[in-house]
Amino acid sequence: MCGIVSAVSSGRDVVPFLIEGLKRLEYRGYDSAGIAVINGRLHRIRSVGRVAELASCVAQGQLAGGIGIGHTRWATHGVPSERNAHPHVSGGVSVVHNGIIENHEEMRAALRRQGYEFSSETDTEVIAHLIHAKLRGGATLFDAVRLATAELVGAYAIAVISDADASRLVVARNGAPLLLGLGDGENYAASDGAALAAATRQLIHLEDGDCAEITRSAIRIVDGRGNAVQRPVVPSLLTAASVELGGYRHYMQKEIFEQPTAVANTLELAINGSAVAPQIFGADAEEALRASEAVLILACGTSYHAAMVARYWLEGVAGIPCSVEIASEYRYREPVASPATLVVSISQSGETADTLAAQRYAMTRGHRVSLCICNVPESSLLRASDLRFLTRAGPEIGVASTKAFTTQLVALALLTLVLAKLQRRLPAEREREILHDLKYLPAAMCRMLDLEPHIAHWADVLAAREHALFLGRGVHYPIAMEGALKLKEISYIHAEAHAAGELKHGPLALVSRDMPVIAIAPRDALIGKIKANLNEVSARGGELYVLADRDARIEDSAGIHVIRTPEYAGFLSPILYAIPLQLLAYHAAVARRNDVDKPRNLAKSVTVE
């Protein structure tokens, strides 16, 4: 849930690179930052708050060096403070760490018996002392890291430097992402390709258990058994321009407006002519999907809402039973598994710890085939799955997910079509109709984005409130949930979402003039039902803000404000209705002068449980 960047160079000061890399990792969420470099001896600077504050401290301290490590921390053990910020130091050893060390209390007690003193509340400090103890015993830095990590229980990605050997950087990973970057006369390591985008396009993704020694001119990797291994060099799909803000005010706004392109890119290789093929999920997908009698979807947060939409699609169109599980809860119960159930895991980053663990647990319960939907190539989830679909949303910097969500929905729509076709429930004419709508979807999304000025006006009103209620029915209920989540995440307005038919079973008690009610009212089979629910709100003095199709026949009146969407998209309607709700949350947060891209207490990639 934090960020690592590190470098060793023969010809330049790496401090500007480290600072720039940390800035590119700010989107992941953090509360403090720090860097350590070696220039004759070890030098370290840490600060609470933004990387800009760290950069100011570094400039004042005139820090420089040819080898260094940097880190942004999201607090897990110990409050946000300078003493808990990374890097941590023991003697001349300095360590940065992502993940959680589960046996840190036992390690702390053992190290104290050896005479080590602790200055922080973190689990990471035990790693620094443990490596120092191995060095004191005569090990090289590389061997000291390998010996130390063998004693750790939990998830980690670490980068280590020592002033006893300023020519090399050592890194290791287990359960947390870490990749290497190849340069000219210098090499790098980071937790995220975004940190390296300005320096290199050549990346090496480490596997769990790997330990790597990085010098200015070479990289040596051994696996968890100590065997020398070669990991493939892959080109980065990121460019420096792709992670820059451009002419937008915030990354979230940029990414909302990138959705038509992201969806078009995701569809480009998936649909060809008038048919969709199972092979878009892998060369061997057809046999596995044909044998699937049910679907289990595992996901968290926004991805969970995409999964809930898919349940309506899979059962209604493909006729396949579908269950949706919150990944963080699934592995703490004893679910009944069926070998004929396809396990689908959804994660933007492919590194979501809960989703990875839930997928592993599902396979130990007896499921046979796993499929992942992910936005990051070479991610842990992608490599752990039998079948895969890589969305092509591009880098998503804003913490509140937008284009990852809509491209996940596109992927799930394609999965629905493939399964329906294999189940002989998708007539050729219906398939051509939906594929036509998919091809038109980017243009339809552009028309939804044209509603921004009207949505911004609503947001100005909403920004003055502290509570909001979102309503939807059927397949649009999960979209209402996603709208409420977006509003909570970045505006800090308390928001709840309910299936509109549940109003009279309790939530109607919340309705008043001070509780704005945002409703989704497409012209589908449930339009009569949602109108009745809106009347229940209106009769009790509630203030309604309704997103409705042009011909839904819902008119503006006292206490009822309507924005009419350009058209009804049928099967794909949930994807379109996500856009105005994203814009509503964004403009409400802007009106409240919040830090839209870096909401408090949240991180982009949740790599710890």
Coordinates of C-alpha atoms in Angstrom, one line a residue:
M1 CA 0.0 0.0 0.0
C2 CA 3.1 2.2 -0.2
G3 CA 5.7 2.9 -2.9
I4 CA 9.3 1.9 -3.4
V5 CA 11.8 3.4 -5.8
S6 CA 15.6 2.8 -5.8
A7 CA 18.6 3.3 -8.1
V8 CA 22.3 2.7 -8.5
S9 CA 24.2 4.8 -11.0
S10 CA 27.8 5.3 -12.2
G11 CA 27.4 8.7 -13.6
R12 CA 24.8 10.8 -11.9
D13 CA 23.3 11.9 -8.6
V14 CA 20.2 9.6 -8.1
V15 CA 18.4 11.9 -5.7
P16 CA 16.4 13.9 -8.3
F17 CA 15.4 10.5 -9.9
L18 CA 14.2 9.2 -6.5
I19 CA 12.2 12.3 -5.7
E20 CA 10.6 12.3 -9.2
G21 CA 9.8 8.5 -8.8
L22 CA 8.2 9.1 -5.4
K23 CA 6.0 11.9 -7.0
R24 CA 4.9 9.4 -9.6
L25 CA 3.9 7.0 -6.8
E26 CA 1.9 9.6 -4.9
Y27 CA -1.4 8.2 -6.4
R28 CA -1.0 5.0 -4.5
G29 CA -1.8 6.8 -1.2
Y30 CA 0.6 7.6 1.6
D31 CA 1.1 9.7 4.8
S32 CA 4.9 10.1 4.9
A33 CA 8.0 9.8 2.7
G34 CA 11.7 9.5 2.9
I35 CA 14.9 8.7 1.0
A36 CA 18.4 7.4 2.0
V37 CA 21.6 7.6 -0.1
I38 CA 25.2 6.7 0.3
N39 CA 27.8 9.4 -0.3
G40 CA 30.8 8.3 1.7
R41 CA 28.4 7.3 4.4
L42 CA 24.6 6.8 4.8
H43 CA 22.4 9.9 4.7
R44 CA 18.7 9.8 5.4
I45 CA 15.9 12.4 5.3
R46 CA 12.2 11.7 6.2
S47 CA 9.1 13.8 6.5
V48 CA 5.4 13.5 7.2
G49 CA 3.0 14.7 4.5
R50 CA 3.5 15.1 0.8
V51 CA 6.6 14.3 -1.3
A52 CA 6.9 18.1 -2.0
E53 CA 7.7 18.6 1.7
L54 CA 10.4 15.8 1.5
A55 CA 11.8 17.4 -1.6
S56 CA 12.1 20.7 0.2
C57 CA 14.0 19.1 3.1
V58 CA 16.3 17.2 0.7
A59 CA 17.1 20.5 -1.1
Q60 CA 17.9 22.2 2.2
G61 CA 20.1 19.3 3.2
Q62 CA 21.8 19.2 -0.2
L63 CA 21.5 15.5 -0.3
A64 CA 23.3 13.7 -3.1
G65 CA 24.6 10.2 -3.9
G66 CA 25.0 7.6 -6.6
I67 CA 23.0 4.9 -4.9
G68 CA 19.7 5.4 -3.0
I69 CA 16.3 4.2 -1.9
G70 CA 13.0 6.1 -1.5
H71 CA 9.6 5.3 -0.1
T72 CA 6.1 6.6 0.4
R73 CA 4.4 5.0 3.5
W74 CA 0.8 4.3 4.2
A75 CA 0.6 3.6 7.9
T76 CA -0.1 0.0 9.1
H77 CA 2.1 -0.3 12.2
G78 CA 2.4 2.9 14.1
V79 CA 0.9 6.4 13.5
P80 CA 2.1 8.6 10.6
S81 CA 5.2 10.3 12.0
E82 CA 8.8 10.9 11.0
R83 CA 10.2 8.2 13.3
N84 CA 7.8 5.6 11.7
A85 CA 8.6 6.8 8.1
H86 CA 10.8 4.8 5.9
P87 CA 13.7 4.2 5.2
H88 CA 14.6 2.5 8.5
V89 CA 18.3 2.2 9.5
S90 CA 20.4 -0.1 11.6
G91 CA 24.1 0.8 11.7
G92 CA 25.0 1.5 8.1
V93 CA 22.1 -0.5 6.7
S94 CA 18.9 1.2 5.4
V95 CA 15.7 -0.6 4.3
V96 CA 12.4 0.3 2.7
H97 CA 9.5 -2.1 2.8
N98 CA 6.0 -2.7 1.4
G99 CA 3.8 -5.3 3.0
I100 CA 3.3 -6.6 6.5
I101 CA 5.7 -8.8 8.6
E102 CA 3.4 -11.0 10.6
N103 CA 6.1 -12.3 13.0
H104 CA 7.6 -8.9 13.8
E105 CA 6.8 -9.1 17.5
E106 CA 8.8 -12.3 17.9
M107 CA 11.6 -10.9 15.8
R108 CA 11.6 -7.7 17.8
A109 CA 12.0 -9.6 21.1
A110 CA 14.8 -11.7 19.7
L111 CA 16.7 -8.7 18.3
R112 CA 16.3 -6.8 21.6
R113 CA 18.0 -9.8 23.3
Q114 CA 20.9 -9.3 20.9
G115 CA 21.2 -5.7 22.0
Y116 CA 19.3 -3.9 19.2
E117 CA 17.2 -0.8 20.2
F118 CA 14.1 0.2 18.3
S119 CA 13.1 3.8 17.5
S120 CA 9.8 3.1 15.7
E121 CA 6.6 1.2 16.1
T122 CA 6.9 -0.3 12.7
D123 CA 7.3 -4.0 11.6
T124 CA 9.9 -2.8 9.1
E125 CA 12.5 -1.9 11.6
V126 CA 13.0 -5.5 12.5
I127 CA 14.2 -6.1 8.9
A128 CA 16.9 -3.5 9.1
H129 CA 18.2 -4.9 12.4
L130 CA 18.0 -8.5 11.2
I131 CA 20.0 -7.7 8.0
H132 CA 22.6 -5.8 10.1
A133 CA 22.9 -8.8 12.4
K134 CA 23.6 -11.1 9.4
L135 CA 26.2 -8.6 8.1
R136 CA 27.8 -8.5 11.6
G137 CA 28.1 -12.3 11.3
G138 CA 30.2 -12.0 8.2
A139 CA 27.6 -12.3 5.4
T140 CA 27.7 -10.2 2.3
L141 CA 24.8 -7.8 1.8
F142 CA 23.2 -10.1 -0.8
D143 CA 23.5 -13.1 1.5
A144 CA 22.4 -11.1 4.5
V145 CA 19.2 -10.1 2.8
R146 CA 18.6 -13.7 1.7
L147 CA 19.2 -15.1 5.2
A148 CA 17.1 -12.4 6.8
T149 CA 14.1 -12.8 4.5
A150 CA 14.1 -16.6 5.2
E151 CA 13.2 -15.8 8.8
L152 CA 10.3 -13.4 7.9
V153 CA 6.7 -14.5 7.8
G154 CA 4.3 -12.3 5.8
A155 CA 4.3 -10.2 2.7
Y156 CA 7.2 -8.0 1.7
A157 CA 8.9 -6.1 -1.1
I158 CA 12.2 -4.6 0.2
A159 CA 15.1 -2.6 -1.1
V160 CA 18.3 -2.5 0.9
I161 CA 21.6 -0.5 0.8
S162 CA 24.6 -0.5 3.1
D163 CA 27.4 2.0 3.5
A164 CA 29.8 -1.0 3.8
D165 CA 29.2 -1.6 0.1
A166 CA 28.0 1.4 -1.8
S167 CA 28.3 -0.4 -5.2
R168 CA 25.2 -2.5 -4.9
L169 CA 21.5 -2.5 -4.1
V170 CA 19.7 -5.6 -2.9
V171 CA 16.0 -6.3 -3.3
A172 CA 13.6 -9.1 -2.5
R173 CA 9.9 -9.9 -2.8
N174 CA 7.3 -12.2 -1.4
G175 CA 3.6 -11.5 -1.9
A176 CA 4.1 -7.8 -2.7
P177 CA 5.0 -6.4 -6.2
L178 CA 8.6 -5.5 -7.1
L179 CA 10.1 -4.9 -10.5
L180 CA 13.6 -4.0 -11.9
G181 CA 14.4 -1.5 -14.5
L182 CA 17.4 -1.6 -16.9
G183 CA 19.3 1.5 -17.8
D184 CA 22.5 2.7 -19.4
G185 CA 25.2 2.7 -16.7
E186 CA 22.5 2.5 -14.0
N187 CA 19.7 0.2 -12.9
Y188 CA 16.6 0.6 -10.8
A189 CA 14.0 -1.2 -8.7
A190 CA 10.5 0.0 -7.9
S191 CA 7.1 -1.3 -6.7
D192 CA 5.3 0.2 -9.7
G193 CA 6.3 0.8 -13.3
A194 CA 5.1 4.4 -13.0
A195 CA 8.1 5.3 -10.9
L196 CA 10.4 4.2 -13.7
A197 CA 8.5 5.5 -16.7
A198 CA 10.8 8.5 -17.2
A199 CA 14.0 6.4 -17.0
T200 CA 13.4 3.1 -18.8
R201 CA 11.0 1.0 -20.8
Q202 CA 12.8 -2.3 -20.0
L203 CA 11.5 -4.1 -17.0
I204 CA 12.0 -7.4 -15.2
H205 CA 9.1 -8.6 -12.9
L206 CA 10.4 -10.5 -9.9
E207 CA 8.6 -13.7 -8.7
D208 CA 7.7 -14.5 -5.1
G209 CA 10.8 -15.6 -3.3
D210 CA 13.2 -13.9 -5.6
C211 CA 16.2 -11.9 -4.3
A212 CA 18.2 -9.6 -6.7
E213 CA 21.5 -7.9 -6.5
I214 CA 21.7 -4.7 -8.6
T215 CA 24.8 -2.9 -9.5
R216 CA 25.5 -0.1 -12.1
S217 CA 26.1 -2.6 -14.9
A218 CA 24.5 -6.0 -13.9
I219 CA 21.6 -7.7 -12.2
R220 CA 21.8 -11.1 -10.5
I221 CA 18.6 -12.9 -9.4
V222 CA 18.2 -16.1 -7.3
D223 CA 14.9 -17.7 -6.6
G224 CA 13.5 -18.8 -3.2
R225 CA 15.6 -22.0 -3.3
G226 CA 18.8 -20.1 -4.0
N227 CA 19.1 -21.1 -7.6
A228 CA 20.3 -18.5 -10.1
V229 CA 17.4 -17.6 -12.5
Q230 CA 16.8 -15.4 -15.5
R231 CA 13.6 -13.5 -15.5
P232 CA 12.4 -12.2 -18.9
V233 CA 12.9 -8.5 -19.8
V234 CA 9.5 -7.1 -20.9
P235 CA 8.7 -3.7 -22.4
S236 CA 6.8 -1.2 -20.3
L237 CA 3.5 -0.1 -21.6
L238 CA 3.8 3.1 -19.7
T239 CA 5.3 6.3 -21.0
A240 CA 6.2 9.5 -19.1
A241 CA 3.4 11.3 -21.0
S242 CA 0.8 8.6 -20.0
V243 CA 1.2 9.4 -16.3
E244 CA 1.2 13.1 -16.7
L245 CA -1.8 15.3 -16.0
G246 CA -1.9 17.2 -19.3
G247 CA -4.5 19.9 -19.5
Y248 CA -6.8 18.5 -16.8
R249 CA -7.3 19.9 -13.3
H250 CA -7.0 16.4 -11.7
Y251 CA -6.1 12.9 -12.7
M252 CA -9.6 11.7 -11.8
Q253 CA -11.1 14.2 -14.3
K254 CA -8.6 13.2 -16.9
E255 CA -9.4 9.5 -16.4
I256 CA -13.1 10.0 -16.5
F257 CA -12.7 11.7 -19.9
E258 CA -10.3 8.9 -21.1
Q259 CA -13.0 6.3 -20.7
P260 CA -14.3 6.3 -24.3
T261 CA -10.7 5.7 -25.5
A262 CA -10.0 3.1 -22.8
V263 CA -13.2 1.2 -23.7
A264 CA -12.3 1.4 -27.4
N265 CA -8.8 0.0 -26.7
T266 CA -10.2 -2.8 -24.6
L267 CA -12.7 -3.8 -27.3
E268 CA -10.2 -3.4 -30.2
L269 CA -8.7 -6.9 -30.0
A270 CA -11.8 -8.6 -28.4
I271 CA -14.5 -8.1 -31.0
N272 CA -14.0 -9.0 -34.7
G273 CA -16.8 -8.6 -37.2
S274 CA -20.1 -10.0 -36.0
A275 CA -18.9 -12.6 -33.5
V276 CA -17.0 -12.9 -30.2
A277 CA -14.7 -15.8 -29.6
P278 CA -13.7 -17.6 -26.3
Q279 CA -10.0 -17.2 -27.2
I280 CA -10.1 -13.6 -26.0
F281 CA -9.7 -15.1 -22.6
G282 CA -6.8 -17.4 -23.6
A283 CA -5.9 -19.9 -26.2
D284 CA -7.3 -22.8 -24.2
A285 CA -10.4 -20.9 -22.9
E286 CA -13.1 -22.6 -25.0
E287 CA -12.9 -26.0 -23.4
A288 CA -12.7 -24.6 -19.9
L289 CA -15.5 -22.1 -20.3
R290 CA -17.7 -24.7 -22.1
A291 CA -17.4 -27.0 -19.0
S292 CA -18.3 -24.2 -16.6
E293 CA -21.7 -24.8 -14.9
A294 CA -21.5 -21.8 -12.6
V295 CA -19.4 -18.7 -11.9
L296 CA -17.9 -17.4 -8.7
I297 CA -16.6 -13.8 -8.8
L298 CA -14.1 -12.6 -6.2
A299 CA -13.4 -8.8 -5.9
C300 CA -13.1 -5.8 -3.6
G301 CA -14.4 -2.3 -3.6
T302 CA -15.2 -0.9 -7.1
S303 CA -14.3 -4.2 -8.7
Y304 CA -16.9 -5.9 -6.4
H305 CA -19.6 -3.5 -7.8
A306 CA -18.6 -4.5 -11.4
A307 CA -18.9 -8.1 -10.3
M308 CA -22.5 -7.5 -9.0
V309 CA -23.5 -6.0 -12.4
A310 CA -22.0 -9.2 -14.0
R311 CA -24.2 -11.4 -11.9
Y312 CA -27.3 -9.9 -13.5
W313 CA -25.8 -10.3 -16.9
L314 CA -24.5 -13.9 -16.4
E315 CA -27.7 -15.2 -15.0
G316 CA -30.1 -13.2 -17.2
V317 CA -28.3 -13.6 -20.5
A318 CA -26.1 -16.7 -20.2
G319 CA -28.4 -18.6 -17.8
I320 CA -25.4 -19.5 -15.6
P321 CA -25.7 -19.3 -11.8
C322 CA -23.4 -16.7 -10.4
S323 CA -22.3 -15.8 -6.9
V324 CA -20.3 -12.7 -6.0
E325 CA -18.0 -12.7 -3.0
I326 CA -16.2 -9.9 -1.2
A327 CA -12.6 -11.2 -1.5
S328 CA -11.6 -10.1 2.0
E329 CA -14.4 -12.1 3.5
Y330 CA -14.5 -15.2 1.3
R331 CA -11.4 -16.9 2.6
Y332 CA -12.5 -16.7 6.2
R333 CA -15.4 -19.0 5.8
E334 CA -15.8 -22.5 4.5
P335 CA -17.6 -22.2 1.2
V336 CA -18.9 -25.2 -0.7
A337 CA -16.9 -25.5 -3.9
S338 CA -17.7 -27.2 -7.2
P339 CA -15.0 -28.2 -9.7
A340 CA -17.3 -27.1 -12.5
T341 CA -17.5 -23.5 -11.2
L342 CA -15.4 -20.9 -12.9
V343 CA -13.5 -18.7 -10.5
V344 CA -13.3 -15.1 -11.8
S345 CA -11.0 -12.6 -9.9
I346 CA -11.2 -8.9 -10.7
S347 CA -8.5 -6.3 -9.7
Q348 CA -7.3 -3.2 -11.4
S349 CA -3.7 -3.6 -10.2
G350 CA -3.6 -7.3 -10.1
E351 CA -1.8 -7.0 -6.8
T352 CA -4.8 -6.6 -4.5
A353 CA -3.8 -8.8 -1.5
D354 CA -7.3 -9.9 -0.5
T355 CA -8.2 -10.9 -4.1
L356 CA -5.0 -12.8 -4.6
A357 CA -5.5 -14.7 -1.4
A358 CA -9.1 -15.4 -2.1
Q359 CA -8.3 -16.8 -5.5
R360 CA -5.6 -19.1 -4.0
Y361 CA -8.1 -20.2 -1.3
A362 CA -10.8 -20.9 -3.9
M363 CA -8.4 -23.2 -5.8
T364 CA -7.5 -25.1 -2.6
R365 CA -11.2 -25.7 -2.0
G366 CA -11.6 -27.7 -5.2
H367 CA -12.2 -25.2 -8.0
R368 CA -10.3 -26.1 -11.1
V369 CA -10.2 -23.1 -13.4
S370 CA -9.4 -19.5 -12.6
L371 CA -9.9 -16.4 -14.8
C372 CA -8.7 -12.9 -14.0
I373 CA -9.7 -9.5 -15.3
C374 CA -6.9 -7.1 -14.7
N375 CA -5.5 -3.8 -16.0
V376 CA -1.8 -4.5 -15.4
P377 CA 0.3 -6.9 -17.5
E378 CA 2.7 -9.1 -15.7
S379 CA 0.8 -8.5 -12.4
S380 CA 0.7 -11.3 -9.8
L381 CA -3.0 -12.0 -10.4
L382 CA -2.5 -12.3 -14.1
R383 CA 0.4 -14.7 -13.7
A384 CA -1.5 -16.8 -11.1
S385 CA -4.6 -17.4 -13.3
D386 CA -5.3 -20.1 -15.9
L387 CA -7.3 -17.7 -18.1
R388 CA -7.0 -13.9 -18.3
F389 CA -8.4 -10.8 -19.9
L390 CA -6.2 -7.7 -19.8
T391 CA -8.2 -4.5 -19.9
R392 CA -6.5 -1.7 -21.8
A393 CA -7.5 1.2 -19.6
G394 CA -3.9 2.5 -19.3
P395 CA -2.4 3.8 -16.1
E396 CA -5.0 4.9 -13.6
I397 CA -3.5 7.5 -11.2
G398 CA -6.5 8.8 -9.3
V399 CA -7.2 6.7 -6.2
A400 CA -10.9 6.7 -7.0
S401 CA -11.3 4.2 -9.9
T402 CA -13.1 5.3 -13.0
K403 CA -11.8 4.0 -16.3
A404 CA -10.7 0.7 -14.7
F405 CA -14.3 0.2 -13.6
T406 CA -15.9 0.7 -17.0
T407 CA -13.4 -1.4 -18.8
Q408 CA -13.9 -4.2 -16.2
L409 CA -17.6 -4.0 -17.1
V410 CA -16.8 -4.3 -20.7
A411 CA -14.7 -7.4 -20.0
L412 CA -17.5 -8.9 -18.0
A413 CA -20.0 -8.1 -20.8
L414 CA -17.7 -10.0 -23.2
L415 CA -17.5 -12.9 -20.8
T416 CA -21.3 -13.0 -20.6
L417 CA -21.6 -13.1 -24.4
V418 CA -19.0 -15.9 -24.6
L419 CA -20.6 -18.1 -22.0
A420 CA -24.1 -17.4 -23.4
K421 CA -22.9 -18.5 -26.8
L422 CA -21.3 -21.7 -25.4
Q423 CA -24.5 -22.4 -23.6
R424 CA -26.4 -21.9 -26.8
R425 CA -28.4 -19.1 -25.3
L426 CA -27.2 -16.4 -27.6
P427 CA -28.9 -16.3 -31.0
A428 CA -26.7 -15.0 -33.8
E429 CA -28.9 -12.0 -34.3
R430 CA -28.8 -11.0 -30.7
E431 CA -25.0 -11.4 -30.7
R432 CA -24.7 -9.1 -33.6
E433 CA -27.0 -6.5 -32.0
I434 CA -24.9 -6.5 -28.7
L435 CA -21.6 -6.3 -30.6
H436 CA -23.0 -3.4 -32.6
D437 CA -23.9 -1.7 -29.3
L438 CA -20.4 -2.4 -27.9
K439 CA -18.7 -0.8 -31.0
Y440 CA -20.9 2.2 -30.5
L441 CA -20.3 2.4 -26.8
P442 CA -17.3 4.8 -26.9
A443 CA -19.4 7.3 -28.8
A444 CA -22.3 6.9 -26.4
M445 CA -19.9 7.5 -23.5
C446 CA -18.8 10.7 -25.1
R447 CA -22.4 11.9 -25.2
M448 CA -22.7 11.1 -21.5
L449 CA -19.6 13.2 -20.8
D450 CA -21.3 16.2 -22.4
L451 CA -23.6 16.2 -19.4
E452 CA -20.7 17.5 -17.2
P453 CA -22.0 21.1 -16.8
H454 CA -25.4 19.9 -15.6
I455 CA -23.8 17.4 -13.2
A456 CA -21.5 20.1 -11.9
H457 CA -24.5 22.2 -11.0
W458 CA -25.9 19.3 -9.0
A459 CA -22.6 18.8 -7.3
D460 CA -22.5 22.4 -6.1
V461 CA -25.7 21.7 -4.2
L462 CA -24.6 18.3 -3.0
A463 CA -21.3 19.7 -1.7
A464 CA -23.1 21.7 1.0
R465 CA -24.7 18.5 2.4
E466 CA -23.2 15.8 4.7
H467 CA -25.4 12.9 3.7
A468 CA -26.8 11.5 0.5
L469 CA -28.9 8.5 -0.5
F470 CA -28.4 6.6 -3.9
L471 CA -31.2 4.5 -5.4
G472 CA -31.2 2.0 -8.2
R473 CA -33.1 -1.1 -9.2
G474 CA -32.0 -4.4 -10.9
V475 CA -28.7 -4.2 -12.7
H476 CA -28.5 -0.5 -11.9
Y477 CA -28.5 -1.1 -8.1
P478 CA -24.7 -1.9 -8.2
I479 CA -24.2 1.3 -10.1
A480 CA -25.9 3.2 -7.4
M481 CA -23.6 1.5 -4.9
E482 CA -20.6 2.6 -7.0
G483 CA -21.9 6.1 -7.1
A484 CA -22.2 6.2 -3.3
L485 CA -18.7 4.8 -2.9
K486 CA -17.2 7.4 -5.3
L487 CA -18.9 10.2 -3.3
K488 CA -17.6 8.9 0.0
E489 CA -14.1 8.3 -1.3
I490 CA -13.3 11.8 -2.5
S491 CA -15.9 14.3 -1.2
Y492 CA -16.1 12.7 2.3
I493 CA -19.9 13.1 2.2
H494 CA -21.6 10.1 3.9
A495 CA -23.5 8.2 1.3
E496 CA -25.6 5.1 1.2
A497 CA -26.9 3.1 -1.7
H498 CA -30.1 1.0 -1.5
A499 CA -32.1 -1.1 -3.9
A500 CA -35.0 1.3 -4.4
G501 CA -37.6 -1.4 -3.5
E502 CA -36.0 -1.6 -0.1
L503 CA -36.9 2.0 0.8
K504 CA -40.1 1.1 2.7
H505 CA -38.1 -1.6 4.7
G506 CA -36.2 1.0 6.6
P507 CA -34.2 3.6 4.6
L508 CA -37.3 5.7 4.0
A509 CA -36.8 6.9 7.6
L510 CA -33.8 8.8 6.5
V511 CA -35.6 10.9 3.9
S512 CA -35.9 14.6 4.6
R513 CA -35.1 17.9 2.9
D514 CA -31.5 17.6 4.2
M515 CA -31.0 14.2 2.6
P516 CA -30.6 14.5 -1.2
V517 CA -31.7 11.3 -3.0
I518 CA -29.8 10.5 -6.2
A519 CA -31.7 8.0 -8.4
I520 CA -31.0 6.1 -11.6
A521 CA -34.1 5.7 -13.7
P522 CA -33.4 4.1 -17.1
R523 CA -36.3 3.1 -19.4
D524 CA -36.1 -0.6 -18.7
A525 CA -38.5 -3.2 -17.4
L526 CA -38.4 -1.7 -13.9
I527 CA -39.2 1.9 -14.9
G528 CA -42.7 1.7 -13.4
K529 CA -41.2 0.3 -10.1
I530 CA -38.6 3.0 -9.8
K531 CA -41.2 5.8 -10.5
A532 CA -43.2 4.4 -7.6
N533 CA -40.2 4.5 -5.3
L534 CA -39.5 8.1 -6.3
N535 CA -43.0 9.0 -5.4
E536 CA -42.4 7.5 -2.0
V537 CA -39.5 9.9 -1.5
S538 CA -41.3 12.9 -2.9
A539 CA -44.4 12.3 -0.7
R540 CA -42.2 12.6 2.3
G541 CA -40.5 15.8 1.4
G542 CA -37.3 14.4 0.0
E543 CA -35.2 16.2 -2.6
L544 CA -34.8 14.1 -5.7
Y545 CA -32.0 14.2 -8.3
V546 CA -32.9 11.8 -11.0
L547 CA -30.8 10.5 -13.9
A548 CA -33.3 9.3 -16.5
D549 CA -33.4 8.3 -20.1
R550 CA -35.0 10.9 -22.5
D551 CA -38.2 8.9 -22.9
A552 CA -38.5 7.7 -19.3
R553 CA -41.3 10.4 -18.8
I554 CA -40.0 11.8 -15.5
E555 CA -40.4 15.6 -15.4
D556 CA -38.8 18.4 -13.4
S557 CA -41.1 19.7 -10.6
A558 CA -40.9 21.0 -7.1
G559 CA -38.3 18.9 -5.3
I560 CA -37.5 16.8 -8.4
H561 CA -34.5 17.6 -10.5
V562 CA -34.0 15.6 -13.7
I563 CA -31.0 15.2 -16.0
R564 CA -31.9 13.3 -19.2
T565 CA -29.3 11.1 -20.6
P566 CA -28.9 11.0 -24.4
E567 CA -30.2 7.5 -25.0
Y568 CA -31.0 4.1 -23.5
A569 CA -28.3 1.6 -24.0
G570 CA -30.1 -1.6 -23.0
F571 CA -27.7 -4.3 -22.0
L572 CA -24.9 -1.8 -21.7
S573 CA -26.8 0.8 -19.8
P574 CA -24.9 0.3 -16.4
I575 CA -21.7 1.3 -18.1
L576 CA -23.1 4.6 -19.3
Y577 CA -24.8 5.5 -16.0
A578 CA -21.5 5.1 -14.1
I579 CA -20.2 8.2 -15.9
P580 CA -22.5 10.9 -14.5
L581 CA -22.1 9.5 -11.0
Q582 CA -18.3 9.7 -11.3
L583 CA -18.6 13.3 -12.5
L584 CA -21.0 14.1 -9.6
A585 CA -18.5 12.8 -7.0
Y586 CA -15.6 14.6 -8.7
H587 CA -17.3 18.0 -8.9
A588 CA -18.6 17.7 -5.3
A589 CA -15.1 17.0 -4.1
V590 CA -13.7 20.0 -6.1
A591 CA -16.4 22.2 -4.7
R592 CA -15.4 21.1 -1.2
R593 CA -11.7 21.9 -2.0
N594 CA -10.6 18.3 -1.3
D595 CA -7.5 16.7 -2.6
V596 CA -9.4 14.7 -5.3
D597 CA -6.6 12.4 -6.4
K598 CA -5.2 11.6 -3.0
P599 CA -8.2 11.2 -0.6
R600 CA -7.4 10.9 3.0
N601 CA -6.7 7.5 4.5
L602 CA -6.9 5.6 1.2
A603 CA -4.4 4.0 -1.1
K604 CA -4.6 3.1 -4.8
S605 CA -3.2 -0.4 -4.7
V606 CA -4.2 -2.3 -1.6
T607 CA -1.3 -4.8 -1.2
V608 CA -1.8 -5.6 2.4
E609 CA -4.7 -7.3 4.1

